[in-house]
PDB file of C-alpha atoms and ligand atoms in Angstrom:
ATOM      1  CA  UNK Q 256      84.352 147.073 168.020  1.00  0.00           C
ATOM      2  CA  UNK Q 257      86.233 144.620 165.835  1.00  0.00           C
ATOM      3  CA  UNK Q 258      85.103 143.881 162.258  1.00  0.00           C
ATOM      4  CA  UNK Q 259      84.790 140.163 163.108  1.00  0.00           C
ATOM      5  CA  UNK Q 260      81.944 141.139 165.637  1.00  0.00           C
ATOM      6  CA  UNK Q 261      80.322 143.643 163.416  1.00  0.00           C
ATOM      7  CA  UNK Q 262      79.888 141.200 160.532  1.00  0.00           C
ATOM      8  CA  UNK Q 263      79.680 138.039 162.458  1.00  0.00           C
ATOM      9  CA  UNK Q 264      82.777 136.532 160.952  1.00  0.00           C
ATOM     10  CA  UNK Q 265      85.747 134.518 162.542  1.00  0.00           C
ATOM     11  CA  UNK Q 266      88.539 136.770 161.167  1.00  0.00           C
ATOM     12  CA  UNK Q 267      88.407 140.503 160.747  1.00  0.00           C
ATOM     13  CA  UNK Q 268      89.628 140.220 156.969  1.00  0.00           C
ATOM     14  CA  UNK Q 269      87.693 141.151 153.917  1.00  0.00           C
ATOM     15  CA  UNK Q 270      88.461 139.903 150.445  1.00  0.00           C
ATOM     16  CA  UNK Q 271      87.950 143.227 148.587  1.00  0.00           C
ATOM     17  CA  UNK Q 272      85.841 143.035 145.457  1.00  0.00           C
ATOM     18  CA  UNK Q 273      87.749 142.719 142.150  1.00  0.00           C
ATOM     19  CA  UNK Q 274      85.949 143.831 139.216  1.00  0.00           C
ATOM     20  CA  UNK Q 275      84.982 140.851 136.923  1.00  0.00           C
ATOM     21  CA  UNK Q 276      87.188 138.489 139.230  1.00  0.00           C
ATOM     22  CA  UNK Q 277      85.658 138.016 142.639  1.00  0.00           C
ATOM     23  CA  UNK Q 278      82.882 135.572 141.519  1.00  0.00           C
ATOM     24  CA  UNK Q 279      81.084 133.057 143.724  1.00  0.00           C
ATOM     25  CA  UNK Q 280      83.813 130.396 144.028  1.00  0.00           C
ATOM     26  CA  UNK Q 281      86.485 132.714 145.514  1.00  0.00           C
ATOM     27  CA  UNK Q 282      83.676 134.524 147.531  1.00  0.00           C
ATOM     28  CA  UNK Q 283      82.293 131.393 149.107  1.00  0.00           C
ATOM     29  CA  UNK Q 284      85.781 129.989 149.742  1.00  0.00           C
ATOM     30  CA  UNK Q 285      86.842 133.263 151.625  1.00  0.00           C
ATOM     31  CA  UNK Q 286      83.606 133.299 153.692  1.00  0.00           C
ATOM     32  CA  UNK Q 287      83.694 129.556 154.460  1.00  0.00           C
ATOM     33  CA  UNK Q 288      87.277 129.918 155.648  1.00  0.00           C
ATOM     34  CA  UNK Q 289      86.048 132.665 158.300  1.00  0.00           C
ATOM     35  CA  UNK Q 290      86.843 135.889 156.274  1.00  0.00           C
ATOM     36  CA  UNK Q 291      84.356 137.956 154.304  1.00  0.00           C
ATOM     37  CA  UNK Q 292      84.230 137.199 150.635  1.00  0.00           C
ATOM     38  CA  UNK Q 293      82.832 140.118 148.382  1.00  0.00           C
ATOM     39  CA  UNK Q 294      81.073 139.366 145.076  1.00  0.00           C
ATOM     40  CA  UNK Q 295      81.924 141.677 142.135  1.00  0.00           C
ATOM     41  CA  UNK Q 296      78.793 142.696 140.196  1.00  0.00           C
ATOM     42  CA  UNK Q 297      80.808 144.160 137.402  1.00  0.00           C
ATOM     43  CA  UNK Q 298      79.593 142.396 134.192  1.00  0.00           C
ATOM     44  CA  UNK Q 299      76.588 140.858 135.860  1.00  0.00           C
ATOM     45  CA  UNK Q 300      72.902 141.583 134.889  1.00  0.00           C
ATOM     46  CA  UNK Q 301      69.991 141.184 137.312  1.00  0.00           C
ATOM     47  CA  UNK Q 302      69.626 137.596 136.347  1.00  0.00           C
ATOM     48  CA  UNK Q 303      73.259 136.586 136.524  1.00  0.00           C
ATOM     49  CA  UNK Q 304      73.540 138.443 140.014  1.00  0.00           C
ATOM     50  CA  UNK Q 305      70.768 136.065 141.181  1.00  0.00           C
ATOM     51  CA  UNK Q 306      72.606 133.007 139.853  1.00  0.00           C
ATOM     52  CA  UNK Q 307      75.833 134.118 141.446  1.00  0.00           C
ATOM     53  CA  UNK Q 308      74.045 134.791 144.844  1.00  0.00           C
ATOM     54  CA  UNK Q 309      72.521 131.412 144.590  1.00  0.00           C
ATOM     55  CA  UNK Q 310      75.997 129.834 143.949  1.00  0.00           C
ATOM     56  CA  UNK Q 311      77.544 131.443 146.968  1.00  0.00           C
ATOM     57  CA  UNK Q 312      74.633 130.436 149.102  1.00  0.00           C
ATOM     58  CA  UNK Q 313      74.811 126.839 147.829  1.00  0.00           C
ATOM     59  CA  UNK Q 314      78.425 126.679 148.746  1.00  0.00           C
ATOM     60  CA  UNK Q 315      78.378 128.500 152.218  1.00  0.00           C
ATOM     61  CA  UNK Q 316      75.977 129.508 154.893  1.00  0.00           C
ATOM     62  CA  UNK Q 317      78.433 132.133 156.326  1.00  0.00           C
ATOM     63  CA  UNK Q 318      78.129 135.929 155.655  1.00  0.00           C
ATOM     64  CA  UNK Q 319      79.349 137.488 152.491  1.00  0.00           C
ATOM     65  CA  UNK Q 320      79.243 140.704 150.742  1.00  0.00           C
ATOM     66  CA  UNK Q 321      78.474 142.315 147.461  1.00  0.00           C
ATOM     67  CA  UNK Q 322      80.084 145.216 145.790  1.00  0.00           C
ATOM     68  CA  UNK Q 323      78.548 148.049 143.739  1.00  0.00           C
ATOM     69  CA  UNK Q 324      80.897 150.053 141.593  1.00  0.00           C
ATOM     70  CA  UNK Q 325      78.856 153.071 140.938  1.00  0.00           C
ATOM     71  CA  UNK Q 326      80.284 153.656 137.551  1.00  0.00           C
ATOM     72  CA  UNK Q 327      78.373 150.673 136.433  1.00  0.00           C
ATOM     73  CA  UNK Q 328      75.527 151.799 134.285  1.00  0.00           C
ATOM     74  CA  UNK Q 329      72.999 149.058 135.488  1.00  0.00           C
ATOM     75  CA  UNK Q 330      72.971 149.811 139.227  1.00  0.00           C
ATOM     76  CA  UNK Q 331      69.191 150.535 139.023  1.00  0.00           C
ATOM     77  CA  UNK Q 332      68.612 146.917 137.767  1.00  0.00           C
ATOM     78  CA  UNK Q 333      70.849 145.349 140.574  1.00  0.00           C
ATOM     79  CA  UNK Q 334      69.214 147.189 143.560  1.00  0.00           C
ATOM     80  CA  UNK Q 335      65.823 145.311 143.359  1.00  0.00           C
ATOM     81  CA  UNK Q 336      67.603 142.004 143.383  1.00  0.00           C
ATOM     82  CA  UNK Q 337      69.588 143.081 146.576  1.00  0.00           C
ATOM     83  CA  UNK Q 338      66.310 144.242 148.090  1.00  0.00           C
ATOM     84  CA  UNK Q 339      64.500 141.129 147.105  1.00  0.00           C
ATOM     85  CA  UNK Q 340      66.953 138.668 148.576  1.00  0.00           C
ATOM     86  CA  UNK Q 341      68.961 140.710 151.097  1.00  0.00           C
ATOM     87  CA  UNK Q 342      72.611 140.028 151.604  1.00  0.00           C
ATOM     88  CA  UNK Q 343      74.515 140.756 154.801  1.00  0.00           C
ATOM     89  CA  UNK Q 344      76.854 143.686 153.407  1.00  0.00           C
ATOM     90  CA  UNK Q 345      77.043 145.724 150.415  1.00  0.00           C
ATOM     91  CA  UNK Q 346      80.152 147.681 149.609  1.00  0.00           C
ATOM     92  CA  UNK Q 347      79.985 150.730 147.367  1.00  0.00           C
ATOM     93  CA  UNK Q 348      82.590 152.591 145.532  1.00  0.00           C
ATOM     94  CA  UNK Q 349      83.306 155.214 142.890  1.00  0.00           C
ATOM     95  CA  UNK Q 350      80.141 157.164 143.422  1.00  0.00           C
ATOM     96  CA  UNK Q 351      77.369 158.342 145.694  1.00  0.00           C
ATOM     97  CA  UNK Q 352      75.098 155.518 147.258  1.00  0.00           C
ATOM     98  CA  UNK Q 353      72.561 158.050 148.632  1.00  0.00           C
ATOM     99  CA  UNK Q 354      69.818 157.096 146.218  1.00  0.00           C
ATOM    100  CA  UNK Q 355      69.621 153.580 147.481  1.00  0.00           C
ATOM    101  CA  UNK Q 356      71.472 153.343 150.834  1.00  0.00           C
ATOM    102  CA  UNK Q 357      68.291 153.783 152.852  1.00  0.00           C
ATOM    103  CA  UNK Q 358      66.540 150.880 150.958  1.00  0.00           C
ATOM    104  CA  UNK Q 359      69.307 148.507 151.650  1.00  0.00           C
ATOM    105  CA  UNK Q 360      69.696 149.397 155.275  1.00  0.00           C
ATOM    106  CA  UNK Q 361      65.835 148.956 155.511  1.00  0.00           C
ATOM    107  CA  UNK Q 362      66.172 145.308 154.578  1.00  0.00           C
ATOM    108  CA  UNK Q 363      68.890 144.803 157.175  1.00  0.00           C
ATOM    109  CA  UNK Q 364      71.856 145.034 154.814  1.00  0.00           C
ATOM    110  CA  UNK Q 365      74.886 146.686 156.188  1.00  0.00           C
ATOM    111  CA  UNK Q 366      76.263 149.387 153.676  1.00  0.00           C
ATOM    112  CA  UNK Q 367      80.029 150.054 153.782  1.00  0.00           C
ATOM    113  CA  UNK Q 368      81.381 152.604 151.266  1.00  0.00           C
ATOM    114  CA  UNK Q 369      85.008 152.484 150.110  1.00  0.00           C
ATOM    115  CA  UNK Q 370      86.493 156.031 150.713  1.00  0.00           C
ATOM    116  CA  UNK Q 371      89.684 157.747 149.624  1.00  0.00           C
ATOM    117  CA  UNK Q 372      89.592 160.750 151.909  1.00  0.00           C
ATOM    118  CA  UNK Q 373      88.199 162.161 155.331  1.00  0.00           C
ATOM    119  CA  UNK Q 374      85.603 164.491 153.527  1.00  0.00           C
ATOM    120  CA  UNK Q 375      84.019 161.507 151.793  1.00  0.00           C
ATOM    121  CA  UNK Q 376      84.104 159.246 154.887  1.00  0.00           C
ATOM    122  CA  UNK Q 377      82.164 162.100 156.867  1.00  0.00           C
ATOM    123  CA  UNK Q 378      79.720 162.167 153.909  1.00  0.00           C
ATOM    124  CA  UNK Q 379      79.085 158.582 153.976  1.00  0.00           C
ATOM    125  CA  UNK Q 380      78.563 158.496 157.741  1.00  0.00           C
ATOM    126  CA  UNK Q 381      76.125 161.223 157.510  1.00  0.00           C
ATOM    127  CA  UNK Q 382      74.145 159.138 154.882  1.00  0.00           C
ATOM    128  CA  UNK Q 383      73.898 156.328 157.421  1.00  0.00           C
ATOM    129  CA  UNK Q 384      76.936 154.093 156.256  1.00  0.00           C
ATOM    130  CA  UNK Q 385      77.454 151.260 158.749  1.00  0.00           C
ATOM    131  CA  UNK Q 386      81.262 151.524 158.449  1.00  0.00           C
ATOM    132  CA  UNK Q 387      83.740 152.739 155.743  1.00  0.00           C
ATOM    133  CA  UNK Q 388      86.751 151.182 154.114  1.00  0.00           C
ATOM    134  CA  UNK Q 389      89.512 153.749 154.139  1.00  0.00           C
ATOM    135  CA  UNK Q 390      91.580 152.612 151.067  1.00  0.00           C
ATOM    136  CA  UNK Q 391      95.108 154.033 150.440  1.00  0.00           C
ATOM    137  CA  UNK Q 392      96.673 154.558 147.125  1.00  0.00           C
ATOM    138  CA  UNK Q 393      98.968 151.527 147.606  1.00  0.00           C
ATOM    139  CA  UNK Q 394      96.055 149.459 146.506  1.00  0.00           C
ATOM    140  CA  UNK Q 395      95.578 147.811 143.193  1.00  0.00           C
ATOM    141  CA  UNK Q 396      92.803 148.934 140.916  1.00  0.00           C
ATOM    142  CA  UNK Q 397      91.128 152.452 140.908  1.00  0.00           C
ATOM    143  CA  UNK Q 398      92.726 154.530 143.635  1.00  0.00           C
ATOM    144  CA  UNK Q 399      92.747 157.793 145.376  1.00  0.00           C
ATOM    145  CA  UNK Q 400      95.677 159.947 146.247  1.00  0.00           C
ATOM    146  CA  UNK Q 401      96.326 159.266 150.042  1.00  0.00           C
ATOM    147  CA  UNK Q 402      98.363 156.514 151.655  1.00  0.00           C
ATOM    148  CA  UNK Q 403      96.936 153.996 154.066  1.00  0.00           C
ATOM    149  CA  UNK Q 404      99.389 155.053 156.758  1.00  0.00           C
ATOM    150  CA  UNK Q 405      98.364 158.604 156.662  1.00  0.00           C
ATOM    151  CA  UNK Q 406      94.579 158.111 155.816  1.00  0.00           C
ATOM    152  CA  UNK Q 407      93.422 155.498 158.268  1.00  0.00           C
ATOM    153  CA  UNK Q 408      94.269 157.387 161.507  1.00  0.00           C
ATOM    154  CA  UNK Q 409      92.716 160.558 160.128  1.00  0.00           C
ATOM    155  CA  UNK Q 410      89.430 158.874 159.310  1.00  0.00           C
ATOM    156  CA  UNK Q 411      89.512 157.141 162.589  1.00  0.00           C
ATOM    157  CA  UNK Q 412      89.718 160.461 164.363  1.00  0.00           C
ATOM    158  CA  UNK Q 413      87.020 161.991 162.211  1.00  0.00           C
ATOM    159  CA  UNK Q 414      84.066 159.545 162.427  1.00  0.00           C
ATOM    160  CA  UNK Q 415      82.751 157.543 165.216  1.00  0.00           C
ATOM    161  CA  UNK Q 416      81.798 154.606 162.989  1.00  0.00           C
ATOM    162  CA  UNK Q 417      83.999 151.548 162.383  1.00  0.00           C
ATOM    163  CA  UNK Q 418      86.934 151.976 159.983  1.00  0.00           C
ATOM    164  CA  UNK Q 419      88.425 149.204 157.901  1.00  0.00           C
ATOM    165  CA  UNK Q 420      91.953 149.610 156.564  1.00  0.00           C
ATOM    166  CA  UNK Q 421      92.788 148.761 152.903  1.00  0.00           C
ATOM    167  CA  UNK Q 422      95.663 149.251 150.621  1.00  0.00           C
ATOM    168  CA  UNK Q 423      99.079 147.419 151.031  1.00  0.00           C
ATOM    169  CA  UNK Q 424      97.796 144.810 153.359  1.00  0.00           C
ATOM    170  CA  UNK Q 425      98.962 141.303 152.668  1.00  0.00           C
ATOM    171  CA  UNK Q 426     100.878 140.237 155.683  1.00  0.00           C
ATOM    172  CA  UNK Q 427      99.967 139.655 159.354  1.00  0.00           C
ATOM    173  CA  UNK Q 428     102.347 142.556 160.023  1.00  0.00           C
ATOM    174  CA  UNK Q 429     100.106 144.778 157.883  1.00  0.00           C
ATOM    175  CA  UNK Q 430      97.072 143.786 159.878  1.00  0.00           C
ATOM    176  CA  UNK Q 431      98.823 144.522 163.162  1.00  0.00           C
ATOM    177  CA  UNK Q 432      99.618 147.805 161.660  1.00  0.00           C
ATOM    178  CA  UNK Q 433      96.100 148.510 160.679  1.00  0.00           C
ATOM    179  CA  UNK Q 434      94.970 147.760 164.199  1.00  0.00           C
ATOM    180  CA  UNK Q 435      97.578 150.193 165.603  1.00  0.00           C
ATOM    181  CA  UNK Q 436      96.195 152.794 163.335  1.00  0.00           C
ATOM    182  CA  UNK Q 437      92.831 152.468 164.799  1.00  0.00           C
ATOM    183  CA  UNK Q 438      91.117 150.222 162.186  1.00  0.00           C
ATOM    184  CA  UNK Q 439      88.774 147.528 163.348  1.00  0.00           C
ATOM    185  CA  UNK Q 440      89.827 145.066 160.435  1.00  0.00           C
ATOM    186  CA  UNK Q 441      91.249 145.045 156.971  1.00  0.00           C
ATOM    187  CA  UNK Q 442      90.420 144.527 153.402  1.00  0.00           C
ATOM    188  CA  UNK Q 443      92.777 142.923 150.991  1.00  0.00           C
ATOM    189  CA  UNK Q 444      92.601 142.554 147.219  1.00  0.00           C
ATOM    190  CA  UNK Q 445      95.974 141.868 145.704  1.00  0.00           C
ATOM    191  CA  UNK Q 446      96.544 139.020 148.301  1.00  0.00           C
ATOM    192  CA  UNK Q 447      93.493 137.138 146.936  1.00  0.00           C
ATOM    193  CA  UNK Q 448      94.615 137.513 143.090  1.00  0.00           C
ATOM    194  CA  UNK Q 449      96.640 134.494 143.647  1.00  0.00           C
ATOM    195  CA  UNK Q 450      94.023 132.398 145.410  1.00  0.00           C
ATOM    196  CA  UNK Q 451      93.389 128.977 143.607  1.00  0.00           C
ATOM    197  CA  UNK Q 452      89.803 129.932 143.371  1.00  0.00           C
ATOM    198  CA  UNK Q 453      90.436 133.307 141.597  1.00  0.00           C
ATOM    199  CA  UNK Q 454      89.420 132.950 138.001  1.00  0.00           C
ATOM    200  CA  UNK Q 455      92.204 134.728 136.035  1.00  0.00           C
ATOM    201  CA  UNK Q 456      94.670 133.525 133.622  1.00  0.00           C
ATOM    202  CA  UNK Q 457      97.760 131.718 135.258  1.00  0.00           C
ATOM    203  CA  UNK Q 458      99.820 134.333 133.614  1.00  0.00           C
ATOM    204  CA  UNK Q 459      98.141 137.095 135.658  1.00  0.00           C
ATOM    205  CA  UNK Q 460      98.799 135.083 138.784  1.00  0.00           C
ATOM    206  CA  UNK Q 461     102.544 134.609 137.832  1.00  0.00           C
ATOM    207  CA  UNK Q 462     102.944 138.390 137.123  1.00  0.00           C
ATOM    208  CA  UNK Q 463     101.935 138.846 140.712  1.00  0.00           C
ATOM    209  CA  UNK Q 464     104.130 136.345 142.054  1.00  0.00           C
ATOM    210  CA  UNK Q 465     107.045 137.667 140.062  1.00  0.00           C
ATOM    211  CA  UNK Q 466     106.421 141.291 141.235  1.00  0.00           C
ATOM    212  CA  UNK Q 467     108.852 143.237 143.365  1.00  0.00           C
ATOM    213  CA  UNK Q 468     108.193 146.162 145.556  1.00  0.00           C
ATOM    214  CA  UNK Q 469     108.656 148.502 142.455  1.00  0.00           C
ATOM    215  CA  UNK Q 470     106.589 146.569 140.002  1.00  0.00           C
ATOM    216  CA  UNK Q 471     103.330 148.776 139.973  1.00  0.00           C
ATOM    217  CA  UNK Q 472     102.562 151.997 138.239  1.00  0.00           C
ATOM    218  CA  UNK Q 473      99.767 154.538 138.339  1.00  0.00           C
ATOM    219  CA  UNK Q 474      98.225 155.479 135.009  1.00  0.00           C
ATOM    220  CA  UNK Q 475      95.240 157.896 134.363  1.00  0.00           C
ATOM    221  CA  UNK Q 476      93.847 160.859 136.311  1.00  0.00           C
ATOM    222  CA  UNK Q 477      91.035 161.674 138.622  1.00  0.00           C
ATOM    223  CA  UNK Q 478      88.345 158.847 138.639  1.00  0.00           C
ATOM    224  CA  UNK Q 479      90.525 156.922 136.266  1.00  0.00           C
ATOM    225  CA  UNK Q 480      93.727 156.644 138.356  1.00  0.00           C
ATOM    226  CA  UNK Q 481      94.601 152.883 138.258  1.00  0.00           C
ATOM    227  CA  UNK Q 482      97.406 150.955 139.858  1.00  0.00           C
ATOM    228  CA  UNK Q 483      98.555 147.972 137.909  1.00  0.00           C
ATOM    229  CA  UNK Q 484     101.790 145.943 137.280  1.00  0.00           C
ATOM    230  CA  UNK Q 485     104.151 147.402 134.763  1.00  0.00           C
ATOM    231  CA  UNK Q 486     103.532 146.085 131.366  1.00  0.00           C
ATOM    232  CA  UNK Q 487     103.849 147.144 127.676  1.00  0.00           C
ATOM    233  CA  UNK Q 488     100.218 148.585 128.085  1.00  0.00           C
ATOM    234  CA  UNK Q 489     101.150 150.869 131.147  1.00  0.00           C
ATOM    235  CA  UNK Q 490     104.330 152.115 129.213  1.00  0.00           C
ATOM    236  CA  UNK Q 491     102.079 153.123 126.427  1.00  0.00           C
ATOM    237  CA  UNK Q 492      99.474 154.690 128.619  1.00  0.00           C
ATOM    238  CA  UNK Q 493     102.135 156.742 130.328  1.00  0.00           C
ATOM    239  CA  UNK Q 494     103.427 158.155 127.065  1.00  0.00           C
ATOM    240  CA  UNK Q 495      99.968 158.661 125.595  1.00  0.00           C
ATOM    241  CA  UNK Q 496      98.851 162.420 125.639  1.00  0.00           C
ATOM    242  CA  UNK Q 497      95.774 162.058 123.426  1.00  0.00           C
ATOM    243  CA  UNK Q 498      92.816 161.275 125.569  1.00  0.00           C
ATOM    244  CA  UNK Q 499      90.794 159.324 122.792  1.00  0.00           C
ATOM    245  CA  UNK Q 500      93.898 156.998 122.327  1.00  0.00           C
ATOM    246  CA  UNK Q 501      94.057 156.672 126.060  1.00  0.00           C
ATOM    247  CA  UNK Q 502      90.450 155.539 126.308  1.00  0.00           C
ATOM    248  CA  UNK Q 503      90.775 153.122 123.533  1.00  0.00           C
ATOM    249  CA  UNK Q 504      93.805 151.559 125.181  1.00  0.00           C
ATOM    250  CA  UNK Q 505      92.403 151.351 128.501  1.00  0.00           C
ATOM    251  CA  UNK Q 506      88.747 150.094 127.729  1.00  0.00           C
ATOM    252  CA  UNK Q 507      88.419 146.537 128.361  1.00  0.00           C
ATOM    253  CA  UNK Q 508      92.093 146.236 129.333  1.00  0.00           C
ATOM    254  CA  UNK Q 509      91.294 144.525 132.846  1.00  0.00           C
ATOM    255  CA  UNK Q 510      89.282 141.775 130.914  1.00  0.00           C
ATOM    256  CA  UNK Q 511      92.335 141.350 128.531  1.00  0.00           C
ATOM    257  CA  UNK Q 512      94.547 140.884 131.635  1.00  0.00           C
ATOM    258  CA  UNK Q 513      92.011 138.293 133.092  1.00  0.00           C
ATOM    259  CA  UNK Q 514      92.458 136.470 129.827  1.00  0.00           C
ATOM    260  CA  UNK Q 515      96.175 136.514 130.008  1.00  0.00           C
ATOM    261  CA  UNK Q 516      96.938 139.191 127.222  1.00  0.00           C
ATOM    262  CA  UNK Q 517     100.348 140.351 128.443  1.00  0.00           C
ATOM    263  CA  UNK Q 518     100.759 142.864 125.826  1.00  0.00           C
ATOM    264  CA  UNK Q 519      97.282 144.632 125.977  1.00  0.00           C
ATOM    265  CA  UNK Q 520      95.988 143.860 129.482  1.00  0.00           C
ATOM    266  CA  UNK Q 521      95.934 146.145 132.549  1.00  0.00           C
ATOM    267  CA  UNK Q 522      97.003 143.640 135.376  1.00  0.00           C
ATOM    268  CA  UNK Q 523      95.693 145.523 138.240  1.00  0.00           C
ATOM    269  CA  UNK Q 524      97.572 144.883 141.491  1.00  0.00           C
ATOM    270  CA  UNK Q 525      98.757 146.738 144.448  1.00  0.00           C
ATOM    271  CA  UNK Q 526     102.250 147.673 145.798  1.00  0.00           C
ATOM    272  CA  UNK Q 527     102.183 144.730 148.237  1.00  0.00           C
ATOM    273  CA  UNK Q 528     102.359 142.329 145.219  1.00  0.00           C
ATOM    274  CA  UNK Q 529     106.212 142.130 145.928  1.00  0.00           C
ATOM    275  CA  UNK Q 530     105.295 140.301 149.183  1.00  0.00           C
ATOM    276  CA  UNK Q 531     103.166 137.708 147.494  1.00  0.00           C
ATOM    277  CA  UNK Q 532     105.055 134.482 146.558  1.00  0.00           C
ATOM    278  CA  UNK Q 533     102.719 131.709 145.718  1.00  0.00           C
ATOM    279  CA  UNK Q 534      99.340 130.460 144.645  1.00  0.00           C
ATOM    280  CA  UNK Q 535      97.339 129.065 147.722  1.00  0.00           C
ATOM    281  CA  UNK Q 536      93.796 128.055 148.517  1.00  0.00           C
ATOM    282  CA  UNK Q 537      91.802 131.097 149.602  1.00  0.00           C
ATOM    283  CA  UNK Q 538      91.372 129.570 153.112  1.00  0.00           C
ATOM    284  CA  UNK Q 539      95.176 129.148 153.540  1.00  0.00           C
ATOM    285  CA  UNK Q 540      95.612 132.811 152.548  1.00  0.00           C
ATOM    286  CA  UNK Q 541      93.162 133.725 155.425  1.00  0.00           C
ATOM    287  CA  UNK Q 542      94.948 131.586 157.968  1.00  0.00           C
ATOM    288  CA  UNK Q 543      98.395 132.783 157.004  1.00  0.00           C
ATOM    289  CA  UNK Q 544      97.308 136.317 157.065  1.00  0.00           C
ATOM    290  CA  UNK Q 545      95.842 135.837 160.632  1.00  0.00           C
ATOM    291  CA  UNK Q 546      98.965 133.965 161.949  1.00  0.00           C
ATOM    292  CA  UNK Q 547     100.972 136.389 163.969  1.00  0.00           C
ATOM    293  CA  UNK Q 548      98.245 138.937 164.430  1.00  0.00           C
ATOM    294  CA  UNK Q 549      97.726 140.167 167.850  1.00  0.00           C
ATOM    295  CA  UNK Q 550      94.151 140.827 168.347  1.00  0.00           C
ATOM    296  CA  UNK Q 551      93.438 144.202 169.894  1.00  0.00           C
ATOM    297  CA  UNK Q 552      91.709 144.102 173.318  1.00  0.00           C
TER     298      UNK Q 552
HETATM  299  C1  FMN S  70      92.271 143.574 140.162  1.00  0.00           C
HETATM  300  C2  FMN S  70      91.444 144.353 141.128  1.00  0.00           C
HETATM  301  C3  FMN S  70      90.108 144.871 140.825  1.00  0.00           C
HETATM  302  C4  FMN S  70      89.527 145.596 141.873  1.00  0.00           C
HETATM  303  N1  FMN S  70      88.239 145.896 141.605  1.00  0.00           N
HETATM  304  C5  FMN S  70      87.505 146.639 142.532  1.00  0.00           C
HETATM  305  C6  FMN S  70      86.095 146.875 142.313  1.00  0.00           C
HETATM  306  O1  FMN S  70      85.445 146.460 141.292  1.00  0.00           O
HETATM  307  N2  FMN S  70      85.406 147.526 143.422  1.00  0.00           N
HETATM  308  C7  FMN S  70      86.182 148.080 144.490  1.00  0.00           C
HETATM  309  O2  FMN S  70      85.515 148.564 145.327  1.00  0.00           O
HETATM  310  N3  FMN S  70      87.364 147.767 144.720  1.00  0.00           N
HETATM  311  C8  FMN S  70      88.148 147.043 143.750  1.00  0.00           C
HETATM  312  N4  FMN S  70      89.344 146.795 143.965  1.00  0.00           N
HETATM  313  C9  FMN S  70      90.072 147.207 145.286  1.00  0.00           C
HETATM  314  C10 FMN S  70      90.045 146.057 146.397  1.00  0.00           C
HETATM  315  O3  FMN S  70      88.701 145.690 146.544  1.00  0.00           O
HETATM  316  C11 FMN S  70      90.901 146.362 147.624  1.00  0.00           C
HETATM  317  O4  FMN S  70      90.189 147.366 148.275  1.00  0.00           O
HETATM  318  C12 FMN S  70      92.312 146.696 147.308  1.00  0.00           C
HETATM  319  O5  FMN S  70      92.844 145.823 146.399  1.00  0.00           O
HETATM  320  C13 FMN S  70      93.082 146.783 148.544  1.00  0.00           C
HETATM  321  O6  FMN S  70      94.265 147.000 148.316  1.00  0.00           O
HETATM  322  P1  FMN S  70      95.566 145.950 148.018  1.00  0.00           P
HETATM  323  O7  FMN S  70      95.365 145.781 146.623  1.00  0.00           O
HETATM  324  O8  FMN S  70      96.665 146.514 148.379  1.00  0.00           O
HETATM  325  O9  FMN S  70      95.201 144.634 148.793  1.00  0.00           O
HETATM  326  C14 FMN S  70      90.282 146.048 143.056  1.00  0.00           C
HETATM  327  C15 FMN S  70      91.409 145.631 143.234  1.00  0.00           C
HETATM  328  C16 FMN S  70      92.256 144.940 142.397  1.00  0.00           C
HETATM  329  C17 FMN S  70      93.687 144.325 142.687  1.00  0.00           C
END
């Protein structure tokens, strides 16, 4: 089944959630253009989540998603909002959604965990996940250890539920490749960093546009492995051996990037940043991505 049929959208393209970045204007623009916009809940309270949901619904009647980063400490506050006014899809990451997945499924919300390996994909399927996003380490932000090219076909072979490919996809060739690997659609994050509707500093967008194929680096370990653009901060993080200093430097660094602090920000972006050349409305990013795609039969 194609992702567009599963989610009742025009194009099988998801704008992956971006922590503190993918707010209502970007989400509604992507969904209105026929993709699936995904709202970040990082930094939101139950009350501000309600107002973000209202803002998306005021701007589009099309399906959209909400992301729960399970490292967030206030998930228990947000779940009642999502049960009270159900959204079409919830994406989860960085933790185990077992405690609330049945509640969301029961109100008609599809639950799609983002997974880094086959073992977790199988676990999520057994919990009742509707589909999974198999995310390779080419991605921007927090990453696992496997590449999209290797991960996606192995997850497709291991589970019978739909698999969405993520990591390194910002071209129509990338979407064709994802279909060839057996994915039912794609999730892209880095491609949408440069959308007109994305509320980050122009300096952040320019760094993405200036990036080449070798402009990103991975810092941190385990659950803290993060891919971002090479900046003075990443150089410092890579040479820091003291854990406390590392945490001090890393804490709040995405917010500083969003604000345009080139020296102290973590400008999270994926390896495909080198293929991104200009700022465009989100709707045009979607139509450009889809142009040249051969829809699988
Ligand atoms: C700046 C940034 C922030 C991100 N934040 C989140 C997040 O909060 N939750 C999440 O599940 N994924 C997050 N991601 C991952 C994206 O949703 C998406 O899966 C990933 O960007 C796909 O790979 P790509 O960057 O190569 O397109 C983030 C990615 C970026 C670039």
